[in-house]
PDB file of C-alpha atoms in Angstrom:
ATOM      1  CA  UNK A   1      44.480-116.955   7.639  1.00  0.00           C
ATOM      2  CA  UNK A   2      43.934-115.860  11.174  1.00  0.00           C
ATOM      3  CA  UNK A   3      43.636-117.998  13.846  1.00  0.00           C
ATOM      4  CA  UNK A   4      40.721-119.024  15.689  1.00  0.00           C
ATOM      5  CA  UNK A   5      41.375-117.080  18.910  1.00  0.00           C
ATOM      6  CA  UNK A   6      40.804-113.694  16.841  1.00  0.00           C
ATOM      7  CA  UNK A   7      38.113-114.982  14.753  1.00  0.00           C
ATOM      8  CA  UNK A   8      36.384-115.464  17.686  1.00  0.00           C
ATOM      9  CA  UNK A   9      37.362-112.167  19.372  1.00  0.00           C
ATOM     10  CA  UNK A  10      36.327-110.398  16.331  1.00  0.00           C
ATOM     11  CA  UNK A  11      32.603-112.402  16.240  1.00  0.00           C
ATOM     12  CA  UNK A  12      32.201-111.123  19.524  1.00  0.00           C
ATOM     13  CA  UNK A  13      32.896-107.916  19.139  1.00  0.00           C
ATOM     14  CA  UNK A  14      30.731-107.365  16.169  1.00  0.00           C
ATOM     15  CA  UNK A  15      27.762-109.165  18.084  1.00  0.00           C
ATOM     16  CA  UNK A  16      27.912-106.523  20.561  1.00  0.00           C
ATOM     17  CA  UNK A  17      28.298-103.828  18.339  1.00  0.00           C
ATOM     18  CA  UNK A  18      25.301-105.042  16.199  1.00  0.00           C
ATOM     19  CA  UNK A  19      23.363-105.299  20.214  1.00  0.00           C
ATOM     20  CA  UNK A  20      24.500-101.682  20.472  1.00  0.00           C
ATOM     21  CA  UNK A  21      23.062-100.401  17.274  1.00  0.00           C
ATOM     22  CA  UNK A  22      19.847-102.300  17.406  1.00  0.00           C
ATOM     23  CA  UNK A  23      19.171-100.600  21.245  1.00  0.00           C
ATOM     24  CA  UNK A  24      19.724 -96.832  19.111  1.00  0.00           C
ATOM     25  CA  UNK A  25      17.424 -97.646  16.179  1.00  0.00           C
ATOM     26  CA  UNK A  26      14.871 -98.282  18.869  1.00  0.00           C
ATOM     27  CA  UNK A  27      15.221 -95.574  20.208  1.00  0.00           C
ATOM     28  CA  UNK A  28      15.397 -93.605  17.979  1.00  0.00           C
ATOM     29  CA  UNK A  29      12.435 -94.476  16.464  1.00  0.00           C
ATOM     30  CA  UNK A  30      10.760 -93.950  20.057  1.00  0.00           C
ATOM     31  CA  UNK A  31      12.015 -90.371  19.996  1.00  0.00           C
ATOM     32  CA  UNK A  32      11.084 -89.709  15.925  1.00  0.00           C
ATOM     33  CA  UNK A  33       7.311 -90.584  17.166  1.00  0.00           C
ATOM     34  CA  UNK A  34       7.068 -88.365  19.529  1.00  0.00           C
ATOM     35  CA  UNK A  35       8.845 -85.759  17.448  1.00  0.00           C
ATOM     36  CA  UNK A  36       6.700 -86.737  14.084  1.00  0.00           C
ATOM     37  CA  UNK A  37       3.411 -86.408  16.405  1.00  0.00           C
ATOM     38  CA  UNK A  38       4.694 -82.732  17.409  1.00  0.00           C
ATOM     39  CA  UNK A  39       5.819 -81.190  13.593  1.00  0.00           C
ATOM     40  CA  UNK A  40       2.339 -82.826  12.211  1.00  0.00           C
ATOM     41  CA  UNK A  41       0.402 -81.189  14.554  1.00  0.00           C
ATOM     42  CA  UNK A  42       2.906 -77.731  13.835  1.00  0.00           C
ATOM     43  CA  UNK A  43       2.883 -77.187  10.238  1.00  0.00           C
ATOM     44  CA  UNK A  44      -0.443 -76.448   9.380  1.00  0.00           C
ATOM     45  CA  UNK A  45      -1.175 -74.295  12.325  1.00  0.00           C
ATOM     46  CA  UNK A  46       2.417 -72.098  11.410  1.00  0.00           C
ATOM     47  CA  UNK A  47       1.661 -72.879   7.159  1.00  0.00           C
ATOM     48  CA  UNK A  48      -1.257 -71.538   8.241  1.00  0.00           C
ATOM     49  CA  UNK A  49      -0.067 -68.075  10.096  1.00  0.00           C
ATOM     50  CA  UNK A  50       2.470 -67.278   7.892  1.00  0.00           C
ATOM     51  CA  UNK A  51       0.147 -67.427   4.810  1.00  0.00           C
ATOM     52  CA  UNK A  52      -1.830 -64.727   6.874  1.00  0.00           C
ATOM     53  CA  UNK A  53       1.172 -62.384   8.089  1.00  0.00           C
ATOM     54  CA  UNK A  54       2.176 -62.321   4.025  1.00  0.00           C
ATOM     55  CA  UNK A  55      -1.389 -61.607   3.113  1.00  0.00           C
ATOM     56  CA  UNK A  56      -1.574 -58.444   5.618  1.00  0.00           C
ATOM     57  CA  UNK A  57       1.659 -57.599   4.541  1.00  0.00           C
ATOM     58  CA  UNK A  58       1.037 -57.056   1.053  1.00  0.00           C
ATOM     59  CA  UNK A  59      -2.111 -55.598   2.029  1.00  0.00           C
ATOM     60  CA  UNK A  60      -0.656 -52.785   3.584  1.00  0.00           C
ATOM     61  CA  UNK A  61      -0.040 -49.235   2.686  1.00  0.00           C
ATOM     62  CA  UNK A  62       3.312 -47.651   1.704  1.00  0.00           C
ATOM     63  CA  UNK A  63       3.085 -45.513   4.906  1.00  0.00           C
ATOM     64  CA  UNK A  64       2.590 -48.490   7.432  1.00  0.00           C
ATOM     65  CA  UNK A  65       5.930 -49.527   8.658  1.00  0.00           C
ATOM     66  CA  UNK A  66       6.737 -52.859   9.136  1.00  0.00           C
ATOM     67  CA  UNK A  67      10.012 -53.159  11.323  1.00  0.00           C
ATOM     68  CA  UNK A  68      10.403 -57.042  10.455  1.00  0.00           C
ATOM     69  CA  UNK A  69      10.372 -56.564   6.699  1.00  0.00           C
ATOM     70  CA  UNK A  70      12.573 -53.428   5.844  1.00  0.00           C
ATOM     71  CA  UNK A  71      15.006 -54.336   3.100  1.00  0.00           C
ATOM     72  CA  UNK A  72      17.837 -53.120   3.486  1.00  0.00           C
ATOM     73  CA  UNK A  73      21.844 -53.216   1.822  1.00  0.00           C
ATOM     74  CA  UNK A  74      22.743 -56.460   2.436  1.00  0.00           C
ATOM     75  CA  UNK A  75      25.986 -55.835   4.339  1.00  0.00           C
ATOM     76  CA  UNK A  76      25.510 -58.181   7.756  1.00  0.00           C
ATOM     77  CA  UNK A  77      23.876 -61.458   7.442  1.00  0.00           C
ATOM     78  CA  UNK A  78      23.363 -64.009   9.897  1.00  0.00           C
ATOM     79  CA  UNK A  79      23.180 -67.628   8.820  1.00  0.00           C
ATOM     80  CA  UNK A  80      21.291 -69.827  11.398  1.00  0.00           C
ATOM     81  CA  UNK A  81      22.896 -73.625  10.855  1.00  0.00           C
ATOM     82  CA  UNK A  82      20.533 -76.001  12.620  1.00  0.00           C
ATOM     83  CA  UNK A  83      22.284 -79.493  12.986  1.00  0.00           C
ATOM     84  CA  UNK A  84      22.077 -81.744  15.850  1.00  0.00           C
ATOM     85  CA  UNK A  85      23.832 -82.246  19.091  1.00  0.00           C
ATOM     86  CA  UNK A  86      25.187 -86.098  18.370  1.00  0.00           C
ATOM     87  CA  UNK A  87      26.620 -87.769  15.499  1.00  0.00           C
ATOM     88  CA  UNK A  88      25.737 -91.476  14.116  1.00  0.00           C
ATOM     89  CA  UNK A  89      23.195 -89.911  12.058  1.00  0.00           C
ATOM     90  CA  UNK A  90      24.772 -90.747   8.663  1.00  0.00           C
ATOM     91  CA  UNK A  91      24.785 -87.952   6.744  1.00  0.00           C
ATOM     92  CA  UNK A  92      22.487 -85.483   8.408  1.00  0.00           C
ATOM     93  CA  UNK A  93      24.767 -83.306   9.784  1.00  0.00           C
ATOM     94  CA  UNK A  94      27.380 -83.311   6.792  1.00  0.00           C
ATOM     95  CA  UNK A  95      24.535 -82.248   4.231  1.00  0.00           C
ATOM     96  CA  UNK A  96      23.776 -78.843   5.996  1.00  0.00           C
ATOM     97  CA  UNK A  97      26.896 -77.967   6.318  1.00  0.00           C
ATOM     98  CA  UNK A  98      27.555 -78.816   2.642  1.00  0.00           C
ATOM     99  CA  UNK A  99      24.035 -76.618   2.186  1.00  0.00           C
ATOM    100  CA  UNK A 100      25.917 -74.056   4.288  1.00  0.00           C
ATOM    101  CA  UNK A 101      29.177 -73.812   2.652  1.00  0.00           C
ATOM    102  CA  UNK A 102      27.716 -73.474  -0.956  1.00  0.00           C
ATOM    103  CA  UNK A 103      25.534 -70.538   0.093  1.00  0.00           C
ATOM    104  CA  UNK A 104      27.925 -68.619   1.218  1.00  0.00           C
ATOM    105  CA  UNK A 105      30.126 -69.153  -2.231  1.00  0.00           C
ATOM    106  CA  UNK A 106      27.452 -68.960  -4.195  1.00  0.00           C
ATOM    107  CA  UNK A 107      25.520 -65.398  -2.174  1.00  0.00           C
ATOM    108  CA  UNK A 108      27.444 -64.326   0.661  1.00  0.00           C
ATOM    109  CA  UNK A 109      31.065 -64.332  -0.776  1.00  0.00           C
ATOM    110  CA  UNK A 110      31.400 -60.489  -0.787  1.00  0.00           C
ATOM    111  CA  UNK A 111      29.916 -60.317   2.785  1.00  0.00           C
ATOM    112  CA  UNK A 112      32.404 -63.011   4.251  1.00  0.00           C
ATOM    113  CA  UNK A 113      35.220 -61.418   2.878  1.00  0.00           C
ATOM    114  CA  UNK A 114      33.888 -58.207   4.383  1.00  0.00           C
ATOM    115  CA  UNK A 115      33.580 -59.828   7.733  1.00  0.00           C
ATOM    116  CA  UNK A 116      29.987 -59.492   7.914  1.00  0.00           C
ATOM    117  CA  UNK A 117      28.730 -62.910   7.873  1.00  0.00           C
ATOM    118  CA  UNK A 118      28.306 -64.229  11.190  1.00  0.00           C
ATOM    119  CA  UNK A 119      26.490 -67.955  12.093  1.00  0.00           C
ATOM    120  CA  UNK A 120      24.441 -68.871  14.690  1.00  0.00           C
ATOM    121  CA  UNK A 121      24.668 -72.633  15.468  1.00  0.00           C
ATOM    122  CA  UNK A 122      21.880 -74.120  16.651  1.00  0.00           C
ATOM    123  CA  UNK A 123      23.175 -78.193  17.464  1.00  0.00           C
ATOM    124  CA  UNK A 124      26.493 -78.811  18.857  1.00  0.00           C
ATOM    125  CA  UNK A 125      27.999 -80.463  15.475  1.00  0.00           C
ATOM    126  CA  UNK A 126      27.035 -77.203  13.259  1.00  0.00           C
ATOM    127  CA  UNK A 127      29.456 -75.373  16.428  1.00  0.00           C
ATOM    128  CA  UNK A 128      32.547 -77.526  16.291  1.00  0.00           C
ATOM    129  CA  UNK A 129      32.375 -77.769  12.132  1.00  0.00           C
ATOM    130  CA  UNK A 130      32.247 -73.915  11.970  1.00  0.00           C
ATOM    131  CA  UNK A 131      34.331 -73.260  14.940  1.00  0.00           C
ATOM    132  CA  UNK A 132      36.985 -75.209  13.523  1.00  0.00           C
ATOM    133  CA  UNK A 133      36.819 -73.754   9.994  1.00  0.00           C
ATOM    134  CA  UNK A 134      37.503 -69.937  11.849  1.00  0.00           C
ATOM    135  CA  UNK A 135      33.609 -68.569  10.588  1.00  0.00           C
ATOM    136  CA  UNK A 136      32.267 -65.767  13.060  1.00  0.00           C
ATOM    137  CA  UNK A 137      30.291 -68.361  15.176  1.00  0.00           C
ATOM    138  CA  UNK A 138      27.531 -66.790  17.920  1.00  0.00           C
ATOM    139  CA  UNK A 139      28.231 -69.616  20.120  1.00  0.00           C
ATOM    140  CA  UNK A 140      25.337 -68.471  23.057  1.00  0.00           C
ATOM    141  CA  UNK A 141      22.505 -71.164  21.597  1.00  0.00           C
ATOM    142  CA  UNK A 142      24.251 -73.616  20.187  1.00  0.00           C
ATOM    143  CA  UNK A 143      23.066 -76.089  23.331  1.00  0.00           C
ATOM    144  CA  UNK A 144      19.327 -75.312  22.130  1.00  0.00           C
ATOM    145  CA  UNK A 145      18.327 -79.088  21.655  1.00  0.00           C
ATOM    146  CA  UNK A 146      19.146 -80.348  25.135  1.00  0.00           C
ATOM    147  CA  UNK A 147      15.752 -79.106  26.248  1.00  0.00           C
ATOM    148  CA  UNK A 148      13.744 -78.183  23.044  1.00  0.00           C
ATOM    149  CA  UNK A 149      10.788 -76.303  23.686  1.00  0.00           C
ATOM    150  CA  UNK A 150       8.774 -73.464  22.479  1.00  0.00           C
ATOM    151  CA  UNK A 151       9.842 -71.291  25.119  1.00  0.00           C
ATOM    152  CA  UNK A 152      13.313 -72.211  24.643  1.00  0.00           C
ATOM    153  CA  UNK A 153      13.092 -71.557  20.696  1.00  0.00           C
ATOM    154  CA  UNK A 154      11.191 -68.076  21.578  1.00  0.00           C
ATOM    155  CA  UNK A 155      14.178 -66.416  23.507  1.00  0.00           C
ATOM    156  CA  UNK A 156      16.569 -67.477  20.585  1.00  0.00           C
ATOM    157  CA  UNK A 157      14.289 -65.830  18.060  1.00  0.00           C
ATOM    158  CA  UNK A 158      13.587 -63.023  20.035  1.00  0.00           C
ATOM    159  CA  UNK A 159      17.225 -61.963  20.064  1.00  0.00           C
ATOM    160  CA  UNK A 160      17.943 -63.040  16.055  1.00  0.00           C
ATOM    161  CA  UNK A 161      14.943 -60.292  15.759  1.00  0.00           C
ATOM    162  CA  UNK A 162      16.026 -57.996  17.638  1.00  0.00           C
ATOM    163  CA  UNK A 163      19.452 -58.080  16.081  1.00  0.00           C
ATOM    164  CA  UNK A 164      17.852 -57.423  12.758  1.00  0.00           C
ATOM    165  CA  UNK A 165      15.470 -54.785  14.006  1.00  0.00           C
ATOM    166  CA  UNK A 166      18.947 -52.895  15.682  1.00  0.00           C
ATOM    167  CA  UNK A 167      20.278 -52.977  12.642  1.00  0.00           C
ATOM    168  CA  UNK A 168      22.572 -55.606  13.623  1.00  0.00           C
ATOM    169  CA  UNK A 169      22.048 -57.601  10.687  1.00  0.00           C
ATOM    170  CA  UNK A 170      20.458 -56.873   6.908  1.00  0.00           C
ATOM    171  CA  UNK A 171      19.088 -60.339   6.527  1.00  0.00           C
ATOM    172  CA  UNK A 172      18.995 -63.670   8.412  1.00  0.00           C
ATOM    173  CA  UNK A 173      18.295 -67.173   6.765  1.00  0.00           C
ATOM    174  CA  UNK A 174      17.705 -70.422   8.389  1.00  0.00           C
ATOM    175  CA  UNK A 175      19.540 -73.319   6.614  1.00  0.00           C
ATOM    176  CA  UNK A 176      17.976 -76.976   8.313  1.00  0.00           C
ATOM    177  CA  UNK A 177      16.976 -80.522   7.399  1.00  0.00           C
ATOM    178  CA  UNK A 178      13.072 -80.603   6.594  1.00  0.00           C
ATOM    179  CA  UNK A 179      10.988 -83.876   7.504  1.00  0.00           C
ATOM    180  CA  UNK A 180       9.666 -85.501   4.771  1.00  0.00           C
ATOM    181  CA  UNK A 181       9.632 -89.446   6.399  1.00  0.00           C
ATOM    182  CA  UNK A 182      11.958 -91.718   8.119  1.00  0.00           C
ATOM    183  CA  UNK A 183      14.315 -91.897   4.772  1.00  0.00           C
ATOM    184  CA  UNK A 184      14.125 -88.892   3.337  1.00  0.00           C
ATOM    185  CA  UNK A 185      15.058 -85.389   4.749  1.00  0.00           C
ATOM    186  CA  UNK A 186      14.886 -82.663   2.551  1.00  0.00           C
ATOM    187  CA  UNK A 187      17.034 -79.470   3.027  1.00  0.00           C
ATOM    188  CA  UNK A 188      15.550 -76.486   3.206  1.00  0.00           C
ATOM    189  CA  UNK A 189      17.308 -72.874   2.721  1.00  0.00           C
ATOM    190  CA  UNK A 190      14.775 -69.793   4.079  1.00  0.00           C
ATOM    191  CA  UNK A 191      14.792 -66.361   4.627  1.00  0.00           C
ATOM    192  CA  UNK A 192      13.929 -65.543   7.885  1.00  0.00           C
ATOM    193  CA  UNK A 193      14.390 -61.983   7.768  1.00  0.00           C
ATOM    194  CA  UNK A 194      13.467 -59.435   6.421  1.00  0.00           C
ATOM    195  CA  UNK A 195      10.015 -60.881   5.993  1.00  0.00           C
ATOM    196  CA  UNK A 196       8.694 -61.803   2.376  1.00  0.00           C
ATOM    197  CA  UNK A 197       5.966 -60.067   1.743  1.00  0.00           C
ATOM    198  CA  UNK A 198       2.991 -62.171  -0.796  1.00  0.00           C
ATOM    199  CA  UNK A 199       3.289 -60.679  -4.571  1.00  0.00           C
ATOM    200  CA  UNK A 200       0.742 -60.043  -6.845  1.00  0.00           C
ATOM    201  CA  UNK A 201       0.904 -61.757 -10.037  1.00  0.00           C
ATOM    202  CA  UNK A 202       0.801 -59.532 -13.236  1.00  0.00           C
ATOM    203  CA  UNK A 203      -2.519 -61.441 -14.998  1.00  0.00           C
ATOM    204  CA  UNK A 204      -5.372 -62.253 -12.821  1.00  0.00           C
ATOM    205  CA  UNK A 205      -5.798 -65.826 -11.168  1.00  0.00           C
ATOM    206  CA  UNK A 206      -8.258 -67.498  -9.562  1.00  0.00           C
ATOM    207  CA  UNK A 207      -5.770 -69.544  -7.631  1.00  0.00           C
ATOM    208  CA  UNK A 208      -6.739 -69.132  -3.985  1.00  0.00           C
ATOM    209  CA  UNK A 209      -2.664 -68.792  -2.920  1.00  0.00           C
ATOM    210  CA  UNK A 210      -1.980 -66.025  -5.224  1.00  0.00           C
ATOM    211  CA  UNK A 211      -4.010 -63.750  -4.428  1.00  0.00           C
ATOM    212  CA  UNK A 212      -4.169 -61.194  -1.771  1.00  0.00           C
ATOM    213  CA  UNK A 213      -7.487 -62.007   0.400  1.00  0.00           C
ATOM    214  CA  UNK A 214      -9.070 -58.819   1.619  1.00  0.00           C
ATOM    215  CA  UNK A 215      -9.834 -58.714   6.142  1.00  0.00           C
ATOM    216  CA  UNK A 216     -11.525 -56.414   7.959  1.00  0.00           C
ATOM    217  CA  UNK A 217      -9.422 -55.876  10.440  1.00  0.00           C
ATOM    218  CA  UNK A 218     -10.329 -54.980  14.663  1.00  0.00           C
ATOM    219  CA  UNK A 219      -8.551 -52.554  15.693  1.00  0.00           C
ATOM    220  CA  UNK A 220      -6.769 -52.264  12.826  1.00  0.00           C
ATOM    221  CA  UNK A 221      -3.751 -53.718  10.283  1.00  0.00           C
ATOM    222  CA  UNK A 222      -0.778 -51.857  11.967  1.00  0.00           C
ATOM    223  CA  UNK A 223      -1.605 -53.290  15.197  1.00  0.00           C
ATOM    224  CA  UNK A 224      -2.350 -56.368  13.873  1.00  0.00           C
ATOM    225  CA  UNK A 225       1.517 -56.967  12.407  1.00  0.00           C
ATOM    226  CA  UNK A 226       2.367 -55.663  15.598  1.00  0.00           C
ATOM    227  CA  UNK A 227       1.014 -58.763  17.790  1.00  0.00           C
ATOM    228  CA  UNK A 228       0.571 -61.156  14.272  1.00  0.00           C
ATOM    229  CA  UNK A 229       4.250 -60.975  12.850  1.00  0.00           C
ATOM    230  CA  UNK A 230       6.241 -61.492  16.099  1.00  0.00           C
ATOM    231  CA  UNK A 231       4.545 -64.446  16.774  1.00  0.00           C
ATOM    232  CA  UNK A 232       4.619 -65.920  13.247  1.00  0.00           C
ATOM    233  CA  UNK A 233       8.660 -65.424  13.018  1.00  0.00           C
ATOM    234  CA  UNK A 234       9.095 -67.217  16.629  1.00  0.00           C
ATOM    235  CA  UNK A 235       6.409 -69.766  15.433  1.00  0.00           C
ATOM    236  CA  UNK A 236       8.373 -70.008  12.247  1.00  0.00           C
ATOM    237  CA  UNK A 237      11.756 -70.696  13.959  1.00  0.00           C
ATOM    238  CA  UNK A 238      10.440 -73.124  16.562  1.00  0.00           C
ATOM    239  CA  UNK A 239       8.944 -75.137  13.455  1.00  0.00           C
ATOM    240  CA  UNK A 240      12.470 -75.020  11.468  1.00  0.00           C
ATOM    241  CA  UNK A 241      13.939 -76.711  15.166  1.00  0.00           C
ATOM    242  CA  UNK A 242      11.207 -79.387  15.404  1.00  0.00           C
ATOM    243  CA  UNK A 243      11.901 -79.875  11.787  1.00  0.00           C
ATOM    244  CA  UNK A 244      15.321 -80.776  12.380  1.00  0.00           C
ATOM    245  CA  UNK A 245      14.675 -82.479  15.323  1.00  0.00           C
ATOM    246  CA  UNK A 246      12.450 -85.177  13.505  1.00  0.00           C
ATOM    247  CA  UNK A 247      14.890 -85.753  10.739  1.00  0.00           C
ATOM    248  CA  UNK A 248      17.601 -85.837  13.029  1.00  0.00           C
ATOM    249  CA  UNK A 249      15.593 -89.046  14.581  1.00  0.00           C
ATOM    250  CA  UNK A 250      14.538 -90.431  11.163  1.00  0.00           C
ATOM    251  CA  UNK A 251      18.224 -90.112   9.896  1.00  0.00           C
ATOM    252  CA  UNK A 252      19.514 -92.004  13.523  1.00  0.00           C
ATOM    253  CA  UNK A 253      17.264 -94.430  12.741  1.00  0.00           C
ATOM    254  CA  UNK A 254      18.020 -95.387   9.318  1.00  0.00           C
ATOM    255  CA  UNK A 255      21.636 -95.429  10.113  1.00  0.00           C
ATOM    256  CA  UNK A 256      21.251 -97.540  12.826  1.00  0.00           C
ATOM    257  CA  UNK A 257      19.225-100.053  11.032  1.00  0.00           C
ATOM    258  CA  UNK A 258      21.565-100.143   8.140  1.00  0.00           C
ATOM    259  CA  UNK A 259      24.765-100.278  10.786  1.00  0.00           C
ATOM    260  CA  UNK A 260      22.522-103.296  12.098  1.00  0.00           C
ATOM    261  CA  UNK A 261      21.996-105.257   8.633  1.00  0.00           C
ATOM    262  CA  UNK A 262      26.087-104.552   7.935  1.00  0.00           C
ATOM    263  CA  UNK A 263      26.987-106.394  11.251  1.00  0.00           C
ATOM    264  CA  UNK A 264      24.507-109.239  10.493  1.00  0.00           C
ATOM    265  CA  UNK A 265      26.604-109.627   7.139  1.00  0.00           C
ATOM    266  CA  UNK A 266      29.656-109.384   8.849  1.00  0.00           C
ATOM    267  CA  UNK A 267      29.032-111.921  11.421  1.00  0.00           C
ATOM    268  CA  UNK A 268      28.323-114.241   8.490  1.00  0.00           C
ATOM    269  CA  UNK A 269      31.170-114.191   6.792  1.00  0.00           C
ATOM    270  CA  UNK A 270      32.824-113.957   9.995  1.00  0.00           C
ATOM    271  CA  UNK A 271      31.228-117.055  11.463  1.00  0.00           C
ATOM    272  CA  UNK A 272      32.270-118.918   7.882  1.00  0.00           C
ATOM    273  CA  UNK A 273      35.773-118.167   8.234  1.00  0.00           C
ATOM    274  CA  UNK A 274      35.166-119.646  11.894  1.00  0.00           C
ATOM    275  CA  UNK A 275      33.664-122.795  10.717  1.00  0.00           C
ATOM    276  CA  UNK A 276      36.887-123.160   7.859  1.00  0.00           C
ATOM    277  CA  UNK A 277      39.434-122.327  10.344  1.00  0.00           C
ATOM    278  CA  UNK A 278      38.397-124.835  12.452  1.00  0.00           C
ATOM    279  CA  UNK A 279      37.972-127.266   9.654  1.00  0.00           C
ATOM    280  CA  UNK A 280      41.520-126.829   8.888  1.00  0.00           C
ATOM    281  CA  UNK A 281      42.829-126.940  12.607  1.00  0.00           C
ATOM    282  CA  UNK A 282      40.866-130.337  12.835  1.00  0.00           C
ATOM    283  CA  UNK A 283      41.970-131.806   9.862  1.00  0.00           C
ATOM    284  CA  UNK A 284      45.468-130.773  10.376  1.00  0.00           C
ATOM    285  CA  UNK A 285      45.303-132.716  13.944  1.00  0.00           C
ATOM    286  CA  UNK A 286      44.230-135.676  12.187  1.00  0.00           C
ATOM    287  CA  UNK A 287      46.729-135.856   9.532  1.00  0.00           C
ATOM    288  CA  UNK A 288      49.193-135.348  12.715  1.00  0.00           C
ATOM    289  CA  UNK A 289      47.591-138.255  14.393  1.00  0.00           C
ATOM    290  CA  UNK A 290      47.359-140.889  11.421  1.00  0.00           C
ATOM    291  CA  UNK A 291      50.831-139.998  10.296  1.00  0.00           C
ATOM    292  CA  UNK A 292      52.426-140.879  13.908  1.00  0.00           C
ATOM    293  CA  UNK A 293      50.239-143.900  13.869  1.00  0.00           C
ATOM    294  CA  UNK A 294      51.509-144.963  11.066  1.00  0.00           C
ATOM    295  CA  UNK A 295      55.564-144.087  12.137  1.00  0.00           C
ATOM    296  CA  UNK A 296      54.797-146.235  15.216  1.00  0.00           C
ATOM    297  CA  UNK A 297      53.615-148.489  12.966  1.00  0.00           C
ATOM    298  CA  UNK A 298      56.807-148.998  10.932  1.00  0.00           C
ATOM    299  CA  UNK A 299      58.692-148.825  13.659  1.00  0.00           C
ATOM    300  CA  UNK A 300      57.188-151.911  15.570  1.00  0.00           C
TER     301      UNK A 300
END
């Protein structure tokens, strides 16, 4: 049984620890309010937009060229990892990476082994993981989240798209944590390039998001994916980054609070083996003292 000095030691460094992770889970929740308030107000603005680009897209004729959604031989693809910057997130970061990792088995095998898969991390921990592992990481945006901004996001995507439009790349997909609420973050696997155009289905349907909605368009539809489908893929990737963000919170948070709970537990049993150890130093001290009393005793 260990003595009372470390008992002690040990109670009061799990008191701190537990001081430590309740100041982060109020933070964090601080910082997933703000970043809740700013995806809410995103997603139906860019669910939005993107339902319109893929309308106009399959609206268009065979001759219009669209330079963001040319299929091509998949020979280069760029993976874009989004993860976050710091850890004691439970398993936030881990589960992408999983994500990761199993699409390139399962779809890019070929490719990697042809050294054309490259990845883009965007978060410091999606860096070091891939770094370490030797994958062909672009390691100029990986600090994206220190300042996260629209304007920030926009130069990133700017480049990814004009990597794919050089030729650079024959497909890009975005692999990050989606918000669903504090608990739960669900991960989400899209292609971010070439863009997917809206298909018909075979049978008619009166379904509003299955079917191709007819515009009249001013000037016309080329220059309208000219201006329209820049916009949507940079509005697109700055949603995938707030995404992330706001998990990343949620996911802080619920760690924190559980880390929390776990060193209230601790301190319990911590503060019982205290109270025993004690007991047993006391009561040991007074079987001491009785049996010199009672030598004395038989001695006088």
């Amino acid at each position: 049984m260990a003595n009372l000095k470390e008992v002690k030691n040990r109670i009061s460094s799990v008191t701190s620890t537990q001081q430590i992770t309740s100041a982060m889970k109020m933070v964090a929740a601080a910082k997933l309010k703000r970043a809740q308030d700013k995806i809410t107000q995103m997603r139906p603005y860019s669910q939005k937009l993107t339902g319109l680009l893929q309308n106009v897209s399959a609206g268009m004729d065979d001759n219009a060229e669209n330079i963001y959604g040319q299929e091509r031989e998949v020979n280069n693809v760029l993976l874009v990892v989004i993860s976050s910057d710091r850890g004691l997130c439970g398993a936030f970061n881990n589960n992408v990476f999983k994500a990761t990792v199993a699409l390139i088995k399962e779809k890019y095998a070929d490719v990697e082994q042809d050294g054309g898969l490259h990845i883009l991390p965007l978060g410091k921990k999606s860096f070091e993981y891939f770094s370490k592992r030797d994958y062909q990481v672009i390691d100029k945006y990986y600090g994206l989240f220190s300042n996260l901004s629209f304007e920030e996001a926009k130069g990133t995507a700017e480049e990814v798209m004009k990597s794919f439009v050089d030729g650079k790349y024959d497909r890009v997909e975005l692999v990050y944590n989606e918000f669903k609420n504090v608990a739960t973050q669900v991960l989400q696997v899209e292609q971010f390039l070439p863009v997917a155009t809206l298909e018909q289905p075979e049978e008619e349907t009166t379904t509003f998001s299955f079917t191709t909605q007819e515009y009249i368009y001013q000037p016309s539809k080329e220059f309208m994916l000219e201006e329209l489908v820049p916009k949507s893929l940079k509005v697109q990737f700055y949603k995938a980054a707030l995404e992330s963000n706001a998990s990343e919170h949620g996911a802080r948070m619920t760690a924190m609070d559980q880390a929390t709970d776990n060193a209230g537990e601790m301190l319990k049993a911590l503060k019982l083996a205290y109270n025993r150890t004690r007991q047993a130093a006391i009561t040991k001290e007074i079987l001491e003292i009785v049996g010199g009393a009672e030598a004395l005793a038989s001695d006088g």
